[in-house]
């Protein structure tokens, strides 16, 4: 039954995620919205920015709600925010009131609501999924859910292109209903189904230890609880045999002292009582630590002010800001890049219109974004299982930590920028878009699992909300730099610009020279992120090796005590 509920949660959470990532489809209707209401491109970009701010600024709030109350409140909030947000945009489009201040302010508010609503649904879906799968499958499960978020732009833009070509009002209605209805399913079917966690295959006799719980192993070992004169077996008060030999042990000894099966000295001699007690307590602590953690560490539970004081948080934050900022800059401005390359003088004849090349970039980024989220989760889980397998305990095999995946992702994103720098033809821009989509999706496929690994599962959504503030910083910095660079190379006396969401109204006809300086900047940012990722992976590897050596020392001490 629990397996079926877990599968239901996974499927429904993926559908919720598919409806939560519609901020990336803004470019599919923003030109028509601007033309209908008489809004210039600067204001259109501000509406898009309002949606992005809604996504990232609401992360800590929705995260705390989900951690404290579960996903249902977030799903209900997502339903109303998405329905009202896109419904309001549709109403403004249908009425066509014009570019008044009130209209613009309302559009900003509706944009913020769509971003906040999408993040609410995603927070509930990812949280429930992360808590429903064991560590060996957690990255794959959360990556599958997050892949829906990456596929959302392709899914809804395809609906617009196939079913409603040129009908923006109907497309906004589809967005309003298509994003809100999955949240209803999430309200009823997305729930955390905690996995059964086995400790090396041994039953404790009182159920298995759940993730993040230590109360089951905090009590002192049996035999030290009440003193040496306390009866080992207590009488059952409701036993039909009265004071016969029907007894209920208070706590199974095997839960704390594995050697209890082979016999434990229950009445120590008076010459060394303290030594025996210390030995038992040491064994109990070592069993608890090995049963609850990887590499001998107890699962952390870091949140609030303590989160901001950890080096891992700031490393993850800066790396994410640089990498995701590069990705957001490219995704938001790939239309302008295609326009600049398309408008550049060339001897080669263009085989398609500008809109076709723009749609190609959107599809390439969205599909590979989805693929990257899935692949990085599978690869991360495969590495984690290899590192924790019995064969990897030998020091001849040096397993890599999960953070080593950040090195791969940073390298791939850096490669995408170098490829984009070298491209001078719009027909080849798909290569850079494919690499960037794959690496950008991989970032958000691995980061939630790393957040759990570093800071624990109990306050995962709140912690992830704080970390997810990073894209808002990097994305805005790199996007502003791109816009200023493009404006500096634009020819104000040229013909009107081709319709593009990121256009400022001026057309640059210099090809890649219009924006290549910004790509140099993002390439340097990716290089810095790569160096920080290598350092983080090195830290984790050193820590894991130190914990392994410590385990060997503890085991050697226990063996020597047994010989004594």
PDB file of C-alpha atoms in Angstrom, residues 204-446:
ATOM      1  CA  UNK A 204      15.523  -3.328  15.947  1.00  0.00           C
ATOM      2  CA  UNK A 205      12.426  -4.992  17.262  1.00  0.00           C
ATOM      3  CA  UNK A 206      10.620  -1.648  17.649  1.00  0.00           C
ATOM      4  CA  UNK A 207      10.275  -0.635  14.052  1.00  0.00           C
ATOM      5  CA  UNK A 208      12.822   1.013  11.860  1.00  0.00           C
ATOM      6  CA  UNK A 209      14.475   4.350  12.376  1.00  0.00           C
ATOM      7  CA  UNK A 210      12.890   7.114  10.345  1.00  0.00           C
ATOM      8  CA  UNK A 211      14.895   9.773   8.583  1.00  0.00           C
ATOM      9  CA  UNK A 212      15.933  12.614  10.811  1.00  0.00           C
ATOM     10  CA  UNK A 213      14.766  10.929  14.019  1.00  0.00           C
ATOM     11  CA  UNK A 214      17.167  10.213  16.807  1.00  0.00           C
ATOM     12  CA  UNK A 215      14.784   9.710  19.694  1.00  0.00           C
ATOM     13  CA  UNK A 216      14.683   5.990  19.083  1.00  0.00           C
ATOM     14  CA  UNK A 217      18.340   5.682  19.924  1.00  0.00           C
ATOM     15  CA  UNK A 218      18.879   8.372  22.521  1.00  0.00           C
ATOM     16  CA  UNK A 219      18.008   6.252  25.546  1.00  0.00           C
ATOM     17  CA  UNK A 220      20.817   4.645  27.509  1.00  0.00           C
ATOM     18  CA  UNK A 221      21.532   0.983  26.975  1.00  0.00           C
ATOM     19  CA  UNK A 222      19.377  -1.544  28.729  1.00  0.00           C
ATOM     20  CA  UNK A 223      21.011  -2.651  31.944  1.00  0.00           C
ATOM     21  CA  UNK A 224      22.176   0.895  32.697  1.00  0.00           C
ATOM     22  CA  UNK A 225      18.721   2.411  32.950  1.00  0.00           C
ATOM     23  CA  UNK A 226      17.528   1.330  36.407  1.00  0.00           C
ATOM     24  CA  UNK A 227      20.550  -0.128  38.123  1.00  0.00           C
ATOM     25  CA  UNK A 228      21.933  -3.597  38.665  1.00  0.00           C
ATOM     26  CA  UNK A 229      19.163  -4.629  41.111  1.00  0.00           C
ATOM     27  CA  UNK A 230      16.308  -3.818  38.763  1.00  0.00           C
ATOM     28  CA  UNK A 231      14.579  -6.937  37.339  1.00  0.00           C
ATOM     29  CA  UNK A 232      15.506  -7.501  33.716  1.00  0.00           C
ATOM     30  CA  UNK A 233      11.947  -8.479  32.772  1.00  0.00           C
ATOM     31  CA  UNK A 234       8.894  -6.526  33.876  1.00  0.00           C
ATOM     32  CA  UNK A 235       5.553  -8.101  34.557  1.00  0.00           C
ATOM     33  CA  UNK A 236       2.786  -7.375  32.104  1.00  0.00           C
ATOM     34  CA  UNK A 237      -0.075  -5.753  34.042  1.00  0.00           C
ATOM     35  CA  UNK A 238      -2.797  -7.310  31.887  1.00  0.00           C
ATOM     36  CA  UNK A 239      -1.311 -10.769  31.713  1.00  0.00           C
ATOM     37  CA  UNK A 240      -3.853 -13.541  32.364  1.00  0.00           C
ATOM     38  CA  UNK A 241      -1.121 -15.450  34.145  1.00  0.00           C
ATOM     39  CA  UNK A 242      -0.741 -12.784  36.834  1.00  0.00           C
ATOM     40  CA  UNK A 243       2.864 -12.894  38.081  1.00  0.00           C
ATOM     41  CA  UNK A 244       3.888 -15.754  35.868  1.00  0.00           C
ATOM     42  CA  UNK A 245       6.761 -15.695  33.424  1.00  0.00           C
ATOM     43  CA  UNK A 246       5.046 -13.504  30.802  1.00  0.00           C
ATOM     44  CA  UNK A 247       7.287 -10.435  30.600  1.00  0.00           C
ATOM     45  CA  UNK A 248       7.687  -7.403  28.319  1.00  0.00           C
ATOM     46  CA  UNK A 249      11.196  -5.982  27.916  1.00  0.00           C
ATOM     47  CA  UNK A 250      11.371  -2.187  28.090  1.00  0.00           C
ATOM     48  CA  UNK A 251      13.800  -1.800  25.159  1.00  0.00           C
ATOM     49  CA  UNK A 252      15.412  -4.464  22.981  1.00  0.00           C
ATOM     50  CA  UNK A 253      19.075  -4.678  23.830  1.00  0.00           C
ATOM     51  CA  UNK A 254      20.037  -5.322  20.207  1.00  0.00           C
ATOM     52  CA  UNK A 255      18.880  -1.781  19.352  1.00  0.00           C
ATOM     53  CA  UNK A 256      21.778  -0.369  21.316  1.00  0.00           C
ATOM     54  CA  UNK A 257      24.313  -3.155  21.757  1.00  0.00           C
ATOM     55  CA  UNK A 258      24.687  -5.567  18.843  1.00  0.00           C
ATOM     56  CA  UNK A 259      26.732  -7.906  21.010  1.00  0.00           C
ATOM     57  CA  UNK A 260      23.644  -8.573  23.156  1.00  0.00           C
ATOM     58  CA  UNK A 261      22.816 -11.601  21.040  1.00  0.00           C
ATOM     59  CA  UNK A 262      26.067 -13.270  22.020  1.00  0.00           C
ATOM     60  CA  UNK A 263      25.852 -12.262  25.666  1.00  0.00           C
ATOM     61  CA  UNK A 264      26.577  -9.122  27.677  1.00  0.00           C
ATOM     62  CA  UNK A 265      27.985  -8.921  31.186  1.00  0.00           C
ATOM     63  CA  UNK A 266      24.849  -7.890  33.097  1.00  0.00           C
ATOM     64  CA  UNK A 267      26.447  -7.737  36.574  1.00  0.00           C
ATOM     65  CA  UNK A 268      29.893  -6.196  36.331  1.00  0.00           C
ATOM     66  CA  UNK A 269      32.440  -6.909  38.979  1.00  0.00           C
ATOM     67  CA  UNK A 270      33.002  -4.264  41.623  1.00  0.00           C
ATOM     68  CA  UNK A 271      36.610  -3.808  40.487  1.00  0.00           C
ATOM     69  CA  UNK A 272      35.744  -2.195  37.135  1.00  0.00           C
ATOM     70  CA  UNK A 273      32.139  -0.959  37.022  1.00  0.00           C
ATOM     71  CA  UNK A 274      33.005   2.412  35.485  1.00  0.00           C
ATOM     72  CA  UNK A 275      35.019   0.841  32.688  1.00  0.00           C
ATOM     73  CA  UNK A 276      32.153  -1.475  31.724  1.00  0.00           C
ATOM     74  CA  UNK A 277      29.609   1.351  31.771  1.00  0.00           C
ATOM     75  CA  UNK A 278      31.824   3.579  29.618  1.00  0.00           C
ATOM     76  CA  UNK A 279      32.379   0.710  27.185  1.00  0.00           C
ATOM     77  CA  UNK A 280      28.627   0.118  26.836  1.00  0.00           C
ATOM     78  CA  UNK A 281      27.892   3.811  26.322  1.00  0.00           C
ATOM     79  CA  UNK A 282      30.636   4.041  23.681  1.00  0.00           C
ATOM     80  CA  UNK A 283      29.197   1.077  21.825  1.00  0.00           C
ATOM     81  CA  UNK A 284      25.702   2.562  22.001  1.00  0.00           C
ATOM     82  CA  UNK A 285      26.852   5.871  20.563  1.00  0.00           C
ATOM     83  CA  UNK A 286      28.813   4.229  17.756  1.00  0.00           C
ATOM     84  CA  UNK A 287      25.806   2.099  16.805  1.00  0.00           C
ATOM     85  CA  UNK A 288      23.593   5.171  16.733  1.00  0.00           C
ATOM     86  CA  UNK A 289      25.997   7.145  14.580  1.00  0.00           C
ATOM     87  CA  UNK A 290      26.515   4.318  12.112  1.00  0.00           C
ATOM     88  CA  UNK A 291      22.799   3.654  11.848  1.00  0.00           C
ATOM     89  CA  UNK A 292      21.742   7.228  11.229  1.00  0.00           C
ATOM     90  CA  UNK A 293      24.375   8.619   8.955  1.00  0.00           C
ATOM     91  CA  UNK A 294      26.545   8.288   5.946  1.00  0.00           C
ATOM     92  CA  UNK A 295      30.272   8.163   6.497  1.00  0.00           C
ATOM     93  CA  UNK A 296      29.606   7.914  10.245  1.00  0.00           C
ATOM     94  CA  UNK A 297      27.976  11.383  10.596  1.00  0.00           C
ATOM     95  CA  UNK A 298      24.616  11.918  12.232  1.00  0.00           C
ATOM     96  CA  UNK A 299      22.173  13.428   9.754  1.00  0.00           C
ATOM     97  CA  UNK A 300      22.324  17.202  10.248  1.00  0.00           C
ATOM     98  CA  UNK A 301      19.409  19.420  11.165  1.00  0.00           C
ATOM     99  CA  UNK A 302      20.603  22.947  10.360  1.00  0.00           C
ATOM    100  CA  UNK A 303      18.191  25.811   9.773  1.00  0.00           C
ATOM    101  CA  UNK A 304      17.501  29.434  10.651  1.00  0.00           C
ATOM    102  CA  UNK A 305      20.437  31.551  11.767  1.00  0.00           C
ATOM    103  CA  UNK A 306      22.720  28.530  11.953  1.00  0.00           C
ATOM    104  CA  UNK A 307      22.207  27.958   8.223  1.00  0.00           C
ATOM    105  CA  UNK A 308      23.646  31.369   7.363  1.00  0.00           C
ATOM    106  CA  UNK A 309      26.727  30.681   9.490  1.00  0.00           C
ATOM    107  CA  UNK A 310      27.853  27.565   7.607  1.00  0.00           C
ATOM    108  CA  UNK A 311      30.520  27.651   4.910  1.00  0.00           C
ATOM    109  CA  UNK A 312      28.595  25.090   2.839  1.00  0.00           C
ATOM    110  CA  UNK A 313      25.592  27.406   2.574  1.00  0.00           C
ATOM    111  CA  UNK A 314      27.619  30.281   1.161  1.00  0.00           C
ATOM    112  CA  UNK A 315      29.531  28.021  -1.205  1.00  0.00           C
ATOM    113  CA  UNK A 316      26.287  26.574  -2.552  1.00  0.00           C
ATOM    114  CA  UNK A 317      24.698  30.032  -2.686  1.00  0.00           C
ATOM    115  CA  UNK A 318      27.491  31.682  -4.678  1.00  0.00           C
ATOM    116  CA  UNK A 319      27.895  28.721  -7.033  1.00  0.00           C
ATOM    117  CA  UNK A 320      24.156  28.663  -7.720  1.00  0.00           C
ATOM    118  CA  UNK A 321      24.064  32.426  -8.255  1.00  0.00           C
ATOM    119  CA  UNK A 322      26.814  32.267 -10.868  1.00  0.00           C
ATOM    120  CA  UNK A 323      25.560  29.168 -12.685  1.00  0.00           C
ATOM    121  CA  UNK A 324      21.829  29.854 -12.626  1.00  0.00           C
ATOM    122  CA  UNK A 325      22.444  33.531 -13.360  1.00  0.00           C
ATOM    123  CA  UNK A 326      24.245  32.499 -16.526  1.00  0.00           C
ATOM    124  CA  UNK A 327      21.402  30.176 -17.452  1.00  0.00           C
ATOM    125  CA  UNK A 328      18.678  32.765 -16.818  1.00  0.00           C
ATOM    126  CA  UNK A 329      20.561  35.391 -18.811  1.00  0.00           C
ATOM    127  CA  UNK A 330      20.773  33.061 -21.790  1.00  0.00           C
ATOM    128  CA  UNK A 331      17.187  31.815 -21.548  1.00  0.00           C
ATOM    129  CA  UNK A 332      15.723  35.319 -21.229  1.00  0.00           C
ATOM    130  CA  UNK A 333      17.808  36.746 -24.092  1.00  0.00           C
ATOM    131  CA  UNK A 334      18.293  33.897 -26.539  1.00  0.00           C
ATOM    132  CA  UNK A 335      15.605  35.529 -28.669  1.00  0.00           C
ATOM    133  CA  UNK A 336      17.688  38.701 -28.913  1.00  0.00           C
ATOM    134  CA  UNK A 337      20.755  36.606 -29.718  1.00  0.00           C
ATOM    135  CA  UNK A 338      18.886  34.856 -32.523  1.00  0.00           C
ATOM    136  CA  UNK A 339      17.633  38.228 -33.780  1.00  0.00           C
ATOM    137  CA  UNK A 340      21.147  39.709 -33.820  1.00  0.00           C
ATOM    138  CA  UNK A 341      22.566  36.733 -35.703  1.00  0.00           C
ATOM    139  CA  UNK A 342      19.607  36.664 -38.089  1.00  0.00           C
ATOM    140  CA  UNK A 343      19.896  40.383 -38.870  1.00  0.00           C
ATOM    141  CA  UNK A 344      23.643  40.330 -39.414  1.00  0.00           C
ATOM    142  CA  UNK A 345      24.815  40.705 -43.037  1.00  0.00           C
ATOM    143  CA  UNK A 346      25.549  37.275 -44.434  1.00  0.00           C
ATOM    144  CA  UNK A 347      26.145  35.713 -47.808  1.00  0.00           C
ATOM    145  CA  UNK A 348      24.204  32.630 -46.783  1.00  0.00           C
ATOM    146  CA  UNK A 349      20.488  32.715 -47.488  1.00  0.00           C
ATOM    147  CA  UNK A 350      18.221  32.195 -44.474  1.00  0.00           C
ATOM    148  CA  UNK A 351      16.120  29.063 -44.915  1.00  0.00           C
ATOM    149  CA  UNK A 352      13.488  30.070 -42.328  1.00  0.00           C
ATOM    150  CA  UNK A 353      12.015  33.133 -40.678  1.00  0.00           C
ATOM    151  CA  UNK A 354      13.233  34.598 -37.418  1.00  0.00           C
ATOM    152  CA  UNK A 355      10.305  33.143 -35.471  1.00  0.00           C
ATOM    153  CA  UNK A 356      11.295  29.633 -36.516  1.00  0.00           C
ATOM    154  CA  UNK A 357      14.821  30.046 -35.169  1.00  0.00           C
ATOM    155  CA  UNK A 358      13.449  31.525 -31.950  1.00  0.00           C
ATOM    156  CA  UNK A 359      11.107  28.555 -31.478  1.00  0.00           C
ATOM    157  CA  UNK A 360      14.002  26.203 -32.118  1.00  0.00           C
ATOM    158  CA  UNK A 361      15.996  27.739 -29.269  1.00  0.00           C
ATOM    159  CA  UNK A 362      13.026  27.558 -26.865  1.00  0.00           C
ATOM    160  CA  UNK A 363      12.414  23.907 -27.695  1.00  0.00           C
ATOM    161  CA  UNK A 364      16.109  22.979 -27.456  1.00  0.00           C
ATOM    162  CA  UNK A 365      16.534  24.655 -24.055  1.00  0.00           C
ATOM    163  CA  UNK A 366      13.309  23.250 -22.612  1.00  0.00           C
ATOM    164  CA  UNK A 367      13.790  19.639 -23.738  1.00  0.00           C
ATOM    165  CA  UNK A 368      17.418  19.420 -22.666  1.00  0.00           C
ATOM    166  CA  UNK A 369      16.544  21.217 -19.424  1.00  0.00           C
ATOM    167  CA  UNK A 370      14.141  18.379 -18.651  1.00  0.00           C
ATOM    168  CA  UNK A 371      16.661  15.743 -19.739  1.00  0.00           C
ATOM    169  CA  UNK A 372      19.428  17.244 -17.620  1.00  0.00           C
ATOM    170  CA  UNK A 373      17.320  17.145 -14.453  1.00  0.00           C
ATOM    171  CA  UNK A 374      16.649  13.436 -14.946  1.00  0.00           C
ATOM    172  CA  UNK A 375      20.166  12.380 -15.955  1.00  0.00           C
ATOM    173  CA  UNK A 376      21.933  14.198 -13.124  1.00  0.00           C
ATOM    174  CA  UNK A 377      19.621  12.579 -10.580  1.00  0.00           C
ATOM    175  CA  UNK A 378      20.276   9.091 -11.919  1.00  0.00           C
ATOM    176  CA  UNK A 379      24.020   9.670 -12.101  1.00  0.00           C
ATOM    177  CA  UNK A 380      24.107  11.145  -8.601  1.00  0.00           C
ATOM    178  CA  UNK A 381      22.198   8.212  -7.095  1.00  0.00           C
ATOM    179  CA  UNK A 382      24.432   5.731  -8.942  1.00  0.00           C
ATOM    180  CA  UNK A 383      27.496   7.425  -7.497  1.00  0.00           C
ATOM    181  CA  UNK A 384      25.944   7.513  -4.020  1.00  0.00           C
ATOM    182  CA  UNK A 385      25.129   3.800  -4.093  1.00  0.00           C
ATOM    183  CA  UNK A 386      28.636   2.982  -5.306  1.00  0.00           C
ATOM    184  CA  UNK A 387      30.149   5.057  -2.531  1.00  0.00           C
ATOM    185  CA  UNK A 388      28.042   3.392   0.169  1.00  0.00           C
ATOM    186  CA  UNK A 389      28.317  -0.172  -1.120  1.00  0.00           C
ATOM    187  CA  UNK A 390      30.383  -2.691   0.855  1.00  0.00           C
ATOM    188  CA  UNK A 391      32.916  -2.940  -1.926  1.00  0.00           C
ATOM    189  CA  UNK A 392      33.690   0.758  -1.607  1.00  0.00           C
ATOM    190  CA  UNK A 393      34.756   0.509   2.006  1.00  0.00           C
ATOM    191  CA  UNK A 394      38.267  -0.452   0.934  1.00  0.00           C
ATOM    192  CA  UNK A 395      40.597   2.497   0.713  1.00  0.00           C
ATOM    193  CA  UNK A 396      41.836   1.231  -2.655  1.00  0.00           C
ATOM    194  CA  UNK A 397      38.609   2.686  -4.073  1.00  0.00           C
ATOM    195  CA  UNK A 398      38.133   6.384  -3.389  1.00  0.00           C
ATOM    196  CA  UNK A 399      34.445   7.211  -3.969  1.00  0.00           C
ATOM    197  CA  UNK A 400      33.551  10.746  -5.009  1.00  0.00           C
ATOM    198  CA  UNK A 401      31.063  12.787  -2.971  1.00  0.00           C
ATOM    199  CA  UNK A 402      27.785  13.901  -4.472  1.00  0.00           C
ATOM    200  CA  UNK A 403      29.130  17.453  -4.718  1.00  0.00           C
ATOM    201  CA  UNK A 404      31.496  16.204  -7.457  1.00  0.00           C
ATOM    202  CA  UNK A 405      28.480  16.471  -9.763  1.00  0.00           C
ATOM    203  CA  UNK A 406      28.747  20.248  -9.407  1.00  0.00           C
ATOM    204  CA  UNK A 407      32.149  20.045 -11.072  1.00  0.00           C
ATOM    205  CA  UNK A 408      30.551  18.276 -14.043  1.00  0.00           C
ATOM    206  CA  UNK A 409      27.684  20.777 -14.225  1.00  0.00           C
ATOM    207  CA  UNK A 410      29.978  23.821 -13.969  1.00  0.00           C
ATOM    208  CA  UNK A 411      32.225  22.434 -16.702  1.00  0.00           C
ATOM    209  CA  UNK A 412      29.262  21.801 -18.985  1.00  0.00           C
ATOM    210  CA  UNK A 413      27.855  25.296 -18.480  1.00  0.00           C
ATOM    211  CA  UNK A 414      31.280  26.831 -19.118  1.00  0.00           C
ATOM    212  CA  UNK A 415      31.487  24.810 -22.345  1.00  0.00           C
ATOM    213  CA  UNK A 416      28.077  26.144 -23.430  1.00  0.00           C
ATOM    214  CA  UNK A 417      29.304  29.717 -23.071  1.00  0.00           C
ATOM    215  CA  UNK A 418      32.475  29.010 -25.035  1.00  0.00           C
ATOM    216  CA  UNK A 419      30.414  27.416 -27.802  1.00  0.00           C
ATOM    217  CA  UNK A 420      28.036  30.406 -27.850  1.00  0.00           C
ATOM    218  CA  UNK A 421      31.006  32.763 -28.136  1.00  0.00           C
ATOM    219  CA  UNK A 422      32.261  30.902 -31.191  1.00  0.00           C
ATOM    220  CA  UNK A 423      28.915  30.780 -33.039  1.00  0.00           C
ATOM    221  CA  UNK A 424      28.396  33.423 -35.708  1.00  0.00           C
ATOM    222  CA  UNK A 425      25.458  31.861 -37.598  1.00  0.00           C
ATOM    223  CA  UNK A 426      21.882  31.622 -36.339  1.00  0.00           C
ATOM    224  CA  UNK A 427      21.589  28.153 -37.876  1.00  0.00           C
ATOM    225  CA  UNK A 428      24.156  26.834 -35.360  1.00  0.00           C
ATOM    226  CA  UNK A 429      22.839  28.542 -32.233  1.00  0.00           C
ATOM    227  CA  UNK A 430      20.941  25.378 -31.302  1.00  0.00           C
ATOM    228  CA  UNK A 431      24.244  23.764 -30.245  1.00  0.00           C
ATOM    229  CA  UNK A 432      24.827  26.325 -27.485  1.00  0.00           C
ATOM    230  CA  UNK A 433      21.143  26.181 -26.492  1.00  0.00           C
ATOM    231  CA  UNK A 434      21.303  22.409 -26.143  1.00  0.00           C
ATOM    232  CA  UNK A 435      24.409  22.489 -23.946  1.00  0.00           C
ATOM    233  CA  UNK A 436      23.026  25.277 -21.795  1.00  0.00           C
ATOM    234  CA  UNK A 437      19.651  23.605 -21.321  1.00  0.00           C
ATOM    235  CA  UNK A 438      21.318  20.344 -20.316  1.00  0.00           C
ATOM    236  CA  UNK A 439      23.612  22.011 -17.782  1.00  0.00           C
ATOM    237  CA  UNK A 440      20.941  24.392 -16.447  1.00  0.00           C
ATOM    238  CA  UNK A 441      18.557  21.515 -15.798  1.00  0.00           C
ATOM    239  CA  UNK A 442      21.334  19.562 -14.115  1.00  0.00           C
ATOM    240  CA  UNK A 443      21.872  22.405 -11.637  1.00  0.00           C
ATOM    241  CA  UNK A 444      18.352  22.178 -10.265  1.00  0.00           C
ATOM    242  CA  UNK A 445      18.324  18.399 -10.518  1.00  0.00           C
ATOM    243  CA  UNK A 446      21.213  18.013  -8.051  1.00  0.00           C
TER     244      UNK A 446
END
